[in-house]
Short mmCIF file of C-alpha atoms and ligand atoms in Angstrom, two decimals:
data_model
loop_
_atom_site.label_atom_id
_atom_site.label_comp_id
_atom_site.label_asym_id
_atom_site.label_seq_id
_atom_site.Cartn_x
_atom_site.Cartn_y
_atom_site.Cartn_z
CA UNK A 279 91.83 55.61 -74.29
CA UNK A 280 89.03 55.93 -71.51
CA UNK A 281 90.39 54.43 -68.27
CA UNK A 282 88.12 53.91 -65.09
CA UNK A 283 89.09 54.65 -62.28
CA UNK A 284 89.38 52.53 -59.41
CA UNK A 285 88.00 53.85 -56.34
CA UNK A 286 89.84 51.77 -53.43
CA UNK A 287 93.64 52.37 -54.74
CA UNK A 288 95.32 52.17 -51.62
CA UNK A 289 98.51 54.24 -51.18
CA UNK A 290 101.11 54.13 -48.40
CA UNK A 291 103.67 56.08 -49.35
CA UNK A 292 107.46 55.75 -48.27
CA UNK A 293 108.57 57.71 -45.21
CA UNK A 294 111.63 59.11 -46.97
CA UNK A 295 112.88 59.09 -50.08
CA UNK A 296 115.98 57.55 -51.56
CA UNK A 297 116.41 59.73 -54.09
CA UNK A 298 119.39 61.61 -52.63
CA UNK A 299 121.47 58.58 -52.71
CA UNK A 300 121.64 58.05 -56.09
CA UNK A 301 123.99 58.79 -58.77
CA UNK A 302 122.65 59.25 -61.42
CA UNK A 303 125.31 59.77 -63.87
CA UNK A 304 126.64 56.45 -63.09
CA UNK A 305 123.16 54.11 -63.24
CA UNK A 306 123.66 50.58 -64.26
CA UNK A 307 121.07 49.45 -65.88
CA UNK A 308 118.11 47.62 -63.64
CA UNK A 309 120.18 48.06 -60.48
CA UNK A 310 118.27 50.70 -58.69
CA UNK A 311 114.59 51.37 -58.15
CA UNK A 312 111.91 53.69 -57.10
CA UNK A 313 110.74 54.58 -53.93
CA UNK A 314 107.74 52.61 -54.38
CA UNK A 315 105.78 49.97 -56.12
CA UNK A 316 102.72 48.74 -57.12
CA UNK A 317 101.11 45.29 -55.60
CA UNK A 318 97.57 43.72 -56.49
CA UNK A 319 97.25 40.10 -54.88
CA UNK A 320 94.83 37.78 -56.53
CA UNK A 321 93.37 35.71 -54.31
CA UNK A 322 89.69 33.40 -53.98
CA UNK A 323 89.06 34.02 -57.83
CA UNK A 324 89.74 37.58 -57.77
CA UNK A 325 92.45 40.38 -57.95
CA UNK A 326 91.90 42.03 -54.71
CA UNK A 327 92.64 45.76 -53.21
CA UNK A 328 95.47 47.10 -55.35
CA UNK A 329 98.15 49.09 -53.20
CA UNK A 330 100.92 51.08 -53.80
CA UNK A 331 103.58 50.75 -50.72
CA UNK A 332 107.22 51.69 -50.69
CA UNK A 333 109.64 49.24 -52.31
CA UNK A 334 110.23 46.82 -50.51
CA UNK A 335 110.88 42.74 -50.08
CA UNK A 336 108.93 40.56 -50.32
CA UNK A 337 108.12 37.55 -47.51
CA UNK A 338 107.27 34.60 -49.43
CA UNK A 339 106.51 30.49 -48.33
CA UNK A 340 109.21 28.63 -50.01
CA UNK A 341 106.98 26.10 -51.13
CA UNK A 342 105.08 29.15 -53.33
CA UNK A 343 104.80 27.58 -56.98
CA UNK A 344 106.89 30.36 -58.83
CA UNK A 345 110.05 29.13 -57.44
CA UNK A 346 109.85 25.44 -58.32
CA UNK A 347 107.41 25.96 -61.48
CA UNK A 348 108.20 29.18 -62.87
CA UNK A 349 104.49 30.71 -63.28
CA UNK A 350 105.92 33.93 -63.71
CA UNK A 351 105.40 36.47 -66.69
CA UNK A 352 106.70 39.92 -67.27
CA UNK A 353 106.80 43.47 -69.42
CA UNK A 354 109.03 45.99 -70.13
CA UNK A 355 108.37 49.53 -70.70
CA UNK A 356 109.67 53.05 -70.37
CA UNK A 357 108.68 56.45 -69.23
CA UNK A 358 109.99 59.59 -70.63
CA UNK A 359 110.04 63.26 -69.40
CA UNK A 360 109.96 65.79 -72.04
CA UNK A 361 111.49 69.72 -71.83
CA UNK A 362 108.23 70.74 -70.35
CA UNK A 363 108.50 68.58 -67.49
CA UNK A 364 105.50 65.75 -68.98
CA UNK A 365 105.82 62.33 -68.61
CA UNK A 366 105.41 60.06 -71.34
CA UNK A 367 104.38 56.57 -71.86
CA UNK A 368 105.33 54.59 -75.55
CA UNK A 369 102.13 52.47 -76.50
CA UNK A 370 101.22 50.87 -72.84
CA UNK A 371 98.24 49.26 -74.25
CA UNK A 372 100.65 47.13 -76.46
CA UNK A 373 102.22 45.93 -72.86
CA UNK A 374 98.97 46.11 -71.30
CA UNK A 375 97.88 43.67 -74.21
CA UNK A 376 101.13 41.26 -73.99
CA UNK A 377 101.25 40.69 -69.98
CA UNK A 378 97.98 39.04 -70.22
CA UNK A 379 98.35 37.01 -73.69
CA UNK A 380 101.38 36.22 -71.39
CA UNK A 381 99.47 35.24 -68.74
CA UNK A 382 96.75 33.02 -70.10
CA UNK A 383 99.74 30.85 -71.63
CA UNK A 384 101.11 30.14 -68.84
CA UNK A 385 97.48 29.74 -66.70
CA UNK A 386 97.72 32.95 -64.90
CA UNK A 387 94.38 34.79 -64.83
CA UNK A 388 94.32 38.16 -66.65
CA UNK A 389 94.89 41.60 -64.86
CA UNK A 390 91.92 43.95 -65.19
CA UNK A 391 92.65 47.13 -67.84
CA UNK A 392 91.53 49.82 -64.88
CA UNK A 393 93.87 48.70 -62.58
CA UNK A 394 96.97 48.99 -64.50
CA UNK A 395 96.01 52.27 -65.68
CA UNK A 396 95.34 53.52 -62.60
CA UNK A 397 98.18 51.59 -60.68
CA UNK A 398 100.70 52.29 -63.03
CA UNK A 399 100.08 56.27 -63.91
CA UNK A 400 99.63 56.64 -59.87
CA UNK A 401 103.03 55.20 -59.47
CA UNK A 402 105.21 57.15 -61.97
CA UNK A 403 103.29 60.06 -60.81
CA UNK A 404 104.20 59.67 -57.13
CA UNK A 405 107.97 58.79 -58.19
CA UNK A 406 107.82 61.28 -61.03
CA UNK A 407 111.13 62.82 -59.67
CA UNK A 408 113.29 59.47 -61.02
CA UNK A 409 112.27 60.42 -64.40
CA UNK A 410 114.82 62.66 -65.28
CA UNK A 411 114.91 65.33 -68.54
CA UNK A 412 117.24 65.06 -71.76
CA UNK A 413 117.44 62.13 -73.87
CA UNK A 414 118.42 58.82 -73.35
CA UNK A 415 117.29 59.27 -69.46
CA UNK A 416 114.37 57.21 -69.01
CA UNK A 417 112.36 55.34 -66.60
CA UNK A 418 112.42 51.48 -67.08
CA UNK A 419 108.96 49.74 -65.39
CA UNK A 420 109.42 46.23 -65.06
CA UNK A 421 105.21 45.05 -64.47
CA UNK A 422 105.20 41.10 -63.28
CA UNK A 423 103.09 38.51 -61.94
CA UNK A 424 104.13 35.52 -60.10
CA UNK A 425 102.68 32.12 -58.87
CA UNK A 426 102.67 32.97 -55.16
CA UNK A 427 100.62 30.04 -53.55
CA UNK A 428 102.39 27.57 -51.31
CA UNK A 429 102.44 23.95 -51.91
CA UNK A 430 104.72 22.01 -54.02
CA UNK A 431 102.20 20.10 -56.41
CA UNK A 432 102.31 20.55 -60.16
CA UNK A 433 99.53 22.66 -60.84
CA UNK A 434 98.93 26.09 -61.98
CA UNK A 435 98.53 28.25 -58.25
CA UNK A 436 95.40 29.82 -56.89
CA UNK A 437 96.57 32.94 -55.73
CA UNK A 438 99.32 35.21 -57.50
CA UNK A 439 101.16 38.71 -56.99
CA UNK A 440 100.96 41.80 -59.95
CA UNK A 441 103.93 44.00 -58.66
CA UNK A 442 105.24 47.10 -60.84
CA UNK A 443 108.62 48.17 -59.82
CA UNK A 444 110.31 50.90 -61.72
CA UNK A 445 114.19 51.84 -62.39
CA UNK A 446 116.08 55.03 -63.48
CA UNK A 447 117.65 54.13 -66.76
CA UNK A 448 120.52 56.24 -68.53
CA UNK A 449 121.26 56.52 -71.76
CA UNK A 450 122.15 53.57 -73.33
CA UNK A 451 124.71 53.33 -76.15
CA UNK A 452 125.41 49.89 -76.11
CA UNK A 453 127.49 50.04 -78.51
CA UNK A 454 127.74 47.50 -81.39
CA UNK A 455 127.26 44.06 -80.84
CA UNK A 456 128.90 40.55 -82.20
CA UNK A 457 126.37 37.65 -82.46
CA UNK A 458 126.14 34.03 -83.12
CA UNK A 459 123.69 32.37 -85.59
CA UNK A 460 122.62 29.41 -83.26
CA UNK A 461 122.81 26.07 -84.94
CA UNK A 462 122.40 23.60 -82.07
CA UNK A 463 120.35 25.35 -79.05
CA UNK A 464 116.89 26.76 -79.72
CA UNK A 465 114.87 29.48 -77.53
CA UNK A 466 111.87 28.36 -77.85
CA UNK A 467 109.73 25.84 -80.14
CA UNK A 468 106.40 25.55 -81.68
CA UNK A 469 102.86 25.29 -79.54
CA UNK A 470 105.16 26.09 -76.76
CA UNK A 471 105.93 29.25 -76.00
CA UNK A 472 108.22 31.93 -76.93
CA UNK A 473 105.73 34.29 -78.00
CA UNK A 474 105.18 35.11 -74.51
CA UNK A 475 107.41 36.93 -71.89
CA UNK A 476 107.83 34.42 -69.92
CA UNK A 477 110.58 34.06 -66.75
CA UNK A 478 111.86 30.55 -68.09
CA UNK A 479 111.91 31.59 -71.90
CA UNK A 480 115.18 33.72 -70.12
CA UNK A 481 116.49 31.32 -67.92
CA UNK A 482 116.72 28.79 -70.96
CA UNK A 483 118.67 31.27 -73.02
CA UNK A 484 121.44 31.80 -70.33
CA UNK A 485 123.79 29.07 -70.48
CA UNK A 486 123.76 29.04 -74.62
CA UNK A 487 124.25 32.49 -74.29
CA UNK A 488 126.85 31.93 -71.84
CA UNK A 489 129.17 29.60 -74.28
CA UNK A 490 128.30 32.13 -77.06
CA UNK A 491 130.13 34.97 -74.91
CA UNK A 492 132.98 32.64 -74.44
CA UNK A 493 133.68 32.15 -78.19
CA UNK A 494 133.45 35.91 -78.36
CA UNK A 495 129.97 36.63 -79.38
CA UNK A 496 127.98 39.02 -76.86
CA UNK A 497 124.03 37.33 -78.44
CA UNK A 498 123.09 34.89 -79.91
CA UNK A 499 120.63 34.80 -83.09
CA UNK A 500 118.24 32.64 -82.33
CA UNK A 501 116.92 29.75 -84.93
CA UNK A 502 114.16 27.42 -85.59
CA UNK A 503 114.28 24.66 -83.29
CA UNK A 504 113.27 22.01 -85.92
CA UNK A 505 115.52 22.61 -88.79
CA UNK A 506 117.95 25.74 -87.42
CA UNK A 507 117.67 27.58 -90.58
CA UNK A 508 115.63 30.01 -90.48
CA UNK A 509 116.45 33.06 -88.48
CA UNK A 510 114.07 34.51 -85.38
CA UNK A 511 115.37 36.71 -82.77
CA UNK A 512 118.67 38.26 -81.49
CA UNK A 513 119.15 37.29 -78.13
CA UNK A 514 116.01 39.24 -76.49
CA UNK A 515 115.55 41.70 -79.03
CA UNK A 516 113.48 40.86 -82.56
CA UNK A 517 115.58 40.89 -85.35
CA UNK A 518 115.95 42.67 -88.80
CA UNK A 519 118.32 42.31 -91.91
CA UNK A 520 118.56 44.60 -94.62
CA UNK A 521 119.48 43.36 -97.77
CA UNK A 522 119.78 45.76 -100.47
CA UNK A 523 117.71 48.62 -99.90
CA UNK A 524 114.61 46.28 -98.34
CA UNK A 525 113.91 45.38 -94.47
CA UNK A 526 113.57 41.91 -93.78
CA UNK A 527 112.07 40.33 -90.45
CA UNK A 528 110.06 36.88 -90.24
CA UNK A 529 106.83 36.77 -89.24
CA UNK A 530 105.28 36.24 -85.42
CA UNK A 531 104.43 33.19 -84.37
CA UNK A 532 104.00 30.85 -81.43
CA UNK A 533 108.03 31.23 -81.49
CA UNK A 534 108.20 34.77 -81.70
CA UNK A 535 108.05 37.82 -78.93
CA UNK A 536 105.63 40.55 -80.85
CA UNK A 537 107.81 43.03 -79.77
CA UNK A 538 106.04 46.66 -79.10
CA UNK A 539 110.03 47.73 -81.32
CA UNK A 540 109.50 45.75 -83.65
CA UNK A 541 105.77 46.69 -84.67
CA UNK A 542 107.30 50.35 -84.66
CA UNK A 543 110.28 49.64 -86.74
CA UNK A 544 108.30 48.67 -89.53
CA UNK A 545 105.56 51.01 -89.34
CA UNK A 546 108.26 53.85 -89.05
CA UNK A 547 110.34 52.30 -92.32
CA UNK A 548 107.35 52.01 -94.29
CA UNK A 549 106.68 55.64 -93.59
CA UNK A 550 110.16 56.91 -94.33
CA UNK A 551 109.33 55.03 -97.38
CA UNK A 552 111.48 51.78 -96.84
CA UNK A 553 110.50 48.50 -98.31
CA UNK A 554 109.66 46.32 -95.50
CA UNK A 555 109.19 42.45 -96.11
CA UNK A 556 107.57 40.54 -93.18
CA UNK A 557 108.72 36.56 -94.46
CA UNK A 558 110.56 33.59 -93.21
CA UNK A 559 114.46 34.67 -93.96
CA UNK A 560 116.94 31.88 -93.84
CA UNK A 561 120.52 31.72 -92.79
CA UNK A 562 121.01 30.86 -96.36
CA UNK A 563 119.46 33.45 -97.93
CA UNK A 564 121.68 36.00 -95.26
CA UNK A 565 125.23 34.24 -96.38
CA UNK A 566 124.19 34.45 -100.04
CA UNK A 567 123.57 38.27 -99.70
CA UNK A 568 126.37 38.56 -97.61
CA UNK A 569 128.61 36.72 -100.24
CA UNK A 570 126.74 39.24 -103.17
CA UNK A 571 127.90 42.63 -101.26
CA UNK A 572 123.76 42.74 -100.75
CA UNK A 573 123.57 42.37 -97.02
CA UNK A 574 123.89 45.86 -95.54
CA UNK A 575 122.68 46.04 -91.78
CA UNK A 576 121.62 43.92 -89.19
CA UNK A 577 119.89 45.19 -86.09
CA UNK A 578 118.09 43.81 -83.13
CA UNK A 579 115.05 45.68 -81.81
CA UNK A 580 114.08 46.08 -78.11
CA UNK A 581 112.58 48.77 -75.42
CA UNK A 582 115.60 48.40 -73.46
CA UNK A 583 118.20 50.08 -76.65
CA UNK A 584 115.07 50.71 -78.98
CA UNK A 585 117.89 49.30 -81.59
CA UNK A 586 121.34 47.86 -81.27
CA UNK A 587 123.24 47.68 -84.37
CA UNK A 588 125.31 43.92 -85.23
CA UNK A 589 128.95 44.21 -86.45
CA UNK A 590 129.42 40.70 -87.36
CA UNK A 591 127.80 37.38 -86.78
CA UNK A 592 129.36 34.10 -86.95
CA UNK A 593 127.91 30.65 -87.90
CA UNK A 594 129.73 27.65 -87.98
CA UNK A 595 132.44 28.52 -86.59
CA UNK A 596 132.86 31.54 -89.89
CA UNK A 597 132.60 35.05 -88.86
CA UNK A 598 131.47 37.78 -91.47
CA UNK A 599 131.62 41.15 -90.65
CA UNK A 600 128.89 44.15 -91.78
CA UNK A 601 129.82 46.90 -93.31
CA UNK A 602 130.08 50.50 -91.82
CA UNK A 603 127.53 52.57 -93.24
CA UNK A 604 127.40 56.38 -92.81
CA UNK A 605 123.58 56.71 -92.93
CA UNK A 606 121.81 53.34 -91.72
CA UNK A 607 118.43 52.74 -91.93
CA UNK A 608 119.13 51.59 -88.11
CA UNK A 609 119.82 55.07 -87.18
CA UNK A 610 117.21 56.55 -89.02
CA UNK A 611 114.55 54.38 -87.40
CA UNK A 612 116.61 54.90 -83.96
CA UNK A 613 116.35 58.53 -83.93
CA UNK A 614 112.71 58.86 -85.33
CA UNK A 615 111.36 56.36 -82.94
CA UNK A 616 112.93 58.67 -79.84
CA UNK A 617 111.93 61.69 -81.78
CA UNK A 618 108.09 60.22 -80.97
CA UNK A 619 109.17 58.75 -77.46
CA UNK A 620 110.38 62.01 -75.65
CA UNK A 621 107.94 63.96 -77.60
CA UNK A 622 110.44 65.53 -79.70
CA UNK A 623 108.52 65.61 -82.90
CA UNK A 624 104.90 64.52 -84.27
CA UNK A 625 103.25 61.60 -83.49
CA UNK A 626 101.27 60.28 -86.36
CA UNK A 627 100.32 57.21 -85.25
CA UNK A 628 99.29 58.24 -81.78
CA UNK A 629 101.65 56.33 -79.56
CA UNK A 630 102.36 58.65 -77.26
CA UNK A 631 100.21 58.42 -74.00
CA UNK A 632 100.55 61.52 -71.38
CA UNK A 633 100.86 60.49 -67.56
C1 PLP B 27 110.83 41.78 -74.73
C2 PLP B 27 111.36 41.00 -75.89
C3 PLP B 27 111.53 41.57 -77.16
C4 PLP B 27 111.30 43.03 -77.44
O1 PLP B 27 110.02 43.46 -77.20
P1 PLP B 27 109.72 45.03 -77.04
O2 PLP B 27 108.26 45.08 -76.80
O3 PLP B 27 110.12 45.67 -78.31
O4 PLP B 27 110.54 45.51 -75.88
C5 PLP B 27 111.96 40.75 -78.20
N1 PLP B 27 112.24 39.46 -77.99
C6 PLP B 27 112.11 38.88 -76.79
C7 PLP B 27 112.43 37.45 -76.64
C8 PLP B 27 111.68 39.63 -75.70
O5 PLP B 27 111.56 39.05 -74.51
#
C-alpha cells in the first residue's frame, strides 16, 4: 500500500497529557480516550485542511442535520503493540473501504484515501503511549462522519465533520453470551440499509435489544425482515453456526454488515482446513441440527471481541442450550486471528499493516 502524503496536516498538539490519570487495569470499554483526535471538515464541495487537535468537544448549531436526520456513519478498528514496541493495524483498507460504501448510502461524500492514512497513522503515532503491550490490550479507533450543517430541512447537508477519536481497550473476555432468535423485530431490510455502519442501524436495535435483556437474553439474532426465518447477524457481530464439522454463515447482502471478522473467520477456517459454507441458513435448519446432536457451536464475530462464543439461544419462547466443547473451532479461529493481530505469528495473507 503506497499512501501520499498530505502536505498541509495541521497538528496542535495537547498541552498536557492525560495519560497519568488513567487506570488502566480497570478500562471500561469506550469510556476513555486519547489525548487527541483527528478532524477534516468538508465544506463548499471539498474536504478541507485536515487537523489533528487535542480531544476535545465539539460546538455544534442545534439545527445541524445529524441530530434530527441521522447522516452519520462510522468504523471500528484496533491498534496493537507488539513485544518490540510496533504498532499494528488489522486490514485498515477493509475500514478505509466500508466508511465510504457507508457514506455514499447515506449521501455523504467520500473521504479521500491520503488523508486517512496520513491522519490516522499521525494520530496513533502521536498517542502511541495508550497502546499498551501484552495481549488483549489494544487501541479501539472509532473514525466517523457526521451531517454538521445547520438548518432543519430534509435534505442530505452540505458540509460534514470526519473526526477519529481513539480509546484504550483491555482485554476483553466477554464471556459467553445468551441470545434470542428474533421473530417479530428486524434490524434492517432489503434496498435499505444494514450493510452499512450506519448511526440509526444502532439506535433501531436498542429497544428490541432492550426487551431481549429483560427475558434474559444479552443479543439478539437478528432475522429476515420479510419472512423471519432465515438467520443474519448476532446483535452487532456477524454470525456463524457450526453444524457437524462444517461452518455455516449466510451470505452479504444489502442486509448484511461485511464485517472485516467475518471475511477473516472464513479465510482462517478454510486454511486450518475447515469446511466453510457461505448460504442462506434458516432457523429451521439450526433446530433440526440442534434436535440431531449436529449443531455444535455458535459464535458471533466482531473487532470489538474478534469472537464471542453463544451458550444458548432461545426462539419462541424455547431455549436450547450448546454444548461445551473442549477444542472449538471458535477458539481456534480466536487465537489464530490474534496470533496475526499482535504479530505473534505469520501473516499469510498480509493483513498486518505497520504504523
Ligand atoms: C461492525 C459490525 C459488525 C462487525 O464488523 P467487523 O468489521 O468485523 O468489526 C457486524 N455486524 C454489524 C451490524 C456491525 O455494525
Amino acid at each position: 500500500m503506497s499512501k501520499d502524503t498530505i502536505s498541509e496536516l495541521k497538528i496542535e498538539k495537547t498541552a498536557k497529557s492525560k495519560i497519568g490519570e488513567v487506570d488502566f487495569e480497570n478500562l471500561k470499554f469506550g469510556s476513555v480516550f486519547t489525548d487527541h483526535m483527528f478532524v477534516c471538515d468538508y465544506k463548499d464541495g471539498a474536504w478541507q485542511t485536515p487537523e489533528i487537535v487535542a480531544y476535545q468537544p465539539l460546538t455544534l448549531d442545534p439545527s445541524a442535520r445529524v441530530f434530527h436526520y441521522g447522516q452519520a456513519v462510522f468504523e471500528g478498528m484496533k491498534a496493537y503493540r507488539d513485544e518490540d514496541d510496533q504498532i499494528w493495524l488489522f486490514r485498515p483498507d477493509e475500514n478505509f473501504h466500508r466508511i465510504n460504501k457507508s457514506s455514499a448510502r447515506l449521501a455523504i461524500p467520500e473521504f479521500p484515501e491520503n488523508y486517512f492514512y496520513e491522519g490516522l497513522t499521525t494520530l496513533l503515532k502521536l498517542d502511541s503511549a495508550w497502546i499498551r503491550k501484552g495481549e488483549g490490550n489494544s487501541l479501539y479507533i472509532r473514525p466517523f462522519v457526521i451531517a454538521t450543517e445547520s438548518g432543519v430541512m430534509a435534505s442530505p447537508s452540505s458540509e460534514y465533520k470526519f473526526i477519529i477519536i481513539c480509546s484504550p481497550a483491555q482485554s476483553y473476555y466477554g464471556g459467553k453470551v445468551k441470545v434470542k432468535i428474533a421473530d417479530h423485530y428486524s434490524r434492517a431490510a432489503s434496498g435499505g440499509f444494514g450493510f452499512a455502519k450506519a448511526a440509526g442501524n444502532y439506535a433501531g436495535q436498542f429497544y428490541p435489544t432492550r426487551l431481549a435483556n429483560e427475558e434474559g437474553y444479552q443479543q439478539v439474532i437478528w432475522t429476515d425482515a420479510n419472512t423471519h426465518e432465515y438467520l443474519e447477524e448476532a446483535g452487532t457481530m456477524n454470525v456463524f453456526f457450526r453444524i457437524g464439522d462444517k461452518l455455516i454463515t449466510c451470505p452479504t447482502s444489502d442486509r448484511i454488515l461485511d464485517g472485516v471478522t467475518r471475511k477473516s473467520v472464513i479465510a482462517i477456517a478454510e486454511k486450518l482446513g475447515i469446511t466453510v459454507e457461505v448460504r442462506p441458513i434458516k432457523v429451521s435448519e439450526l433446530l433440526e441440527a440442534s434436535k440431531n446432536g449436529m449443531l455444535k457451536e455458535i459464535f458471533g464475530s466482531g473487532t470489538a471481541a474478534v469472537i464471542t462464543e453463544i451458550s444458548s439461544f432461545g426462539y419462541k419462547g424455547q431455549d436450547t442450550d450448546l454444548p461445551v466443547l473442549e477444542d472449538s473451532y471458535a477458539s481456534k479461529i480466536k487465537k489464530s486471528i490474534i496470533g496475526i493481530q499482535y504479530n505473534k505469528s505469520e501473516d499469510p495473507f498480509g493483513w498486518r499493516y505497520k504504523v
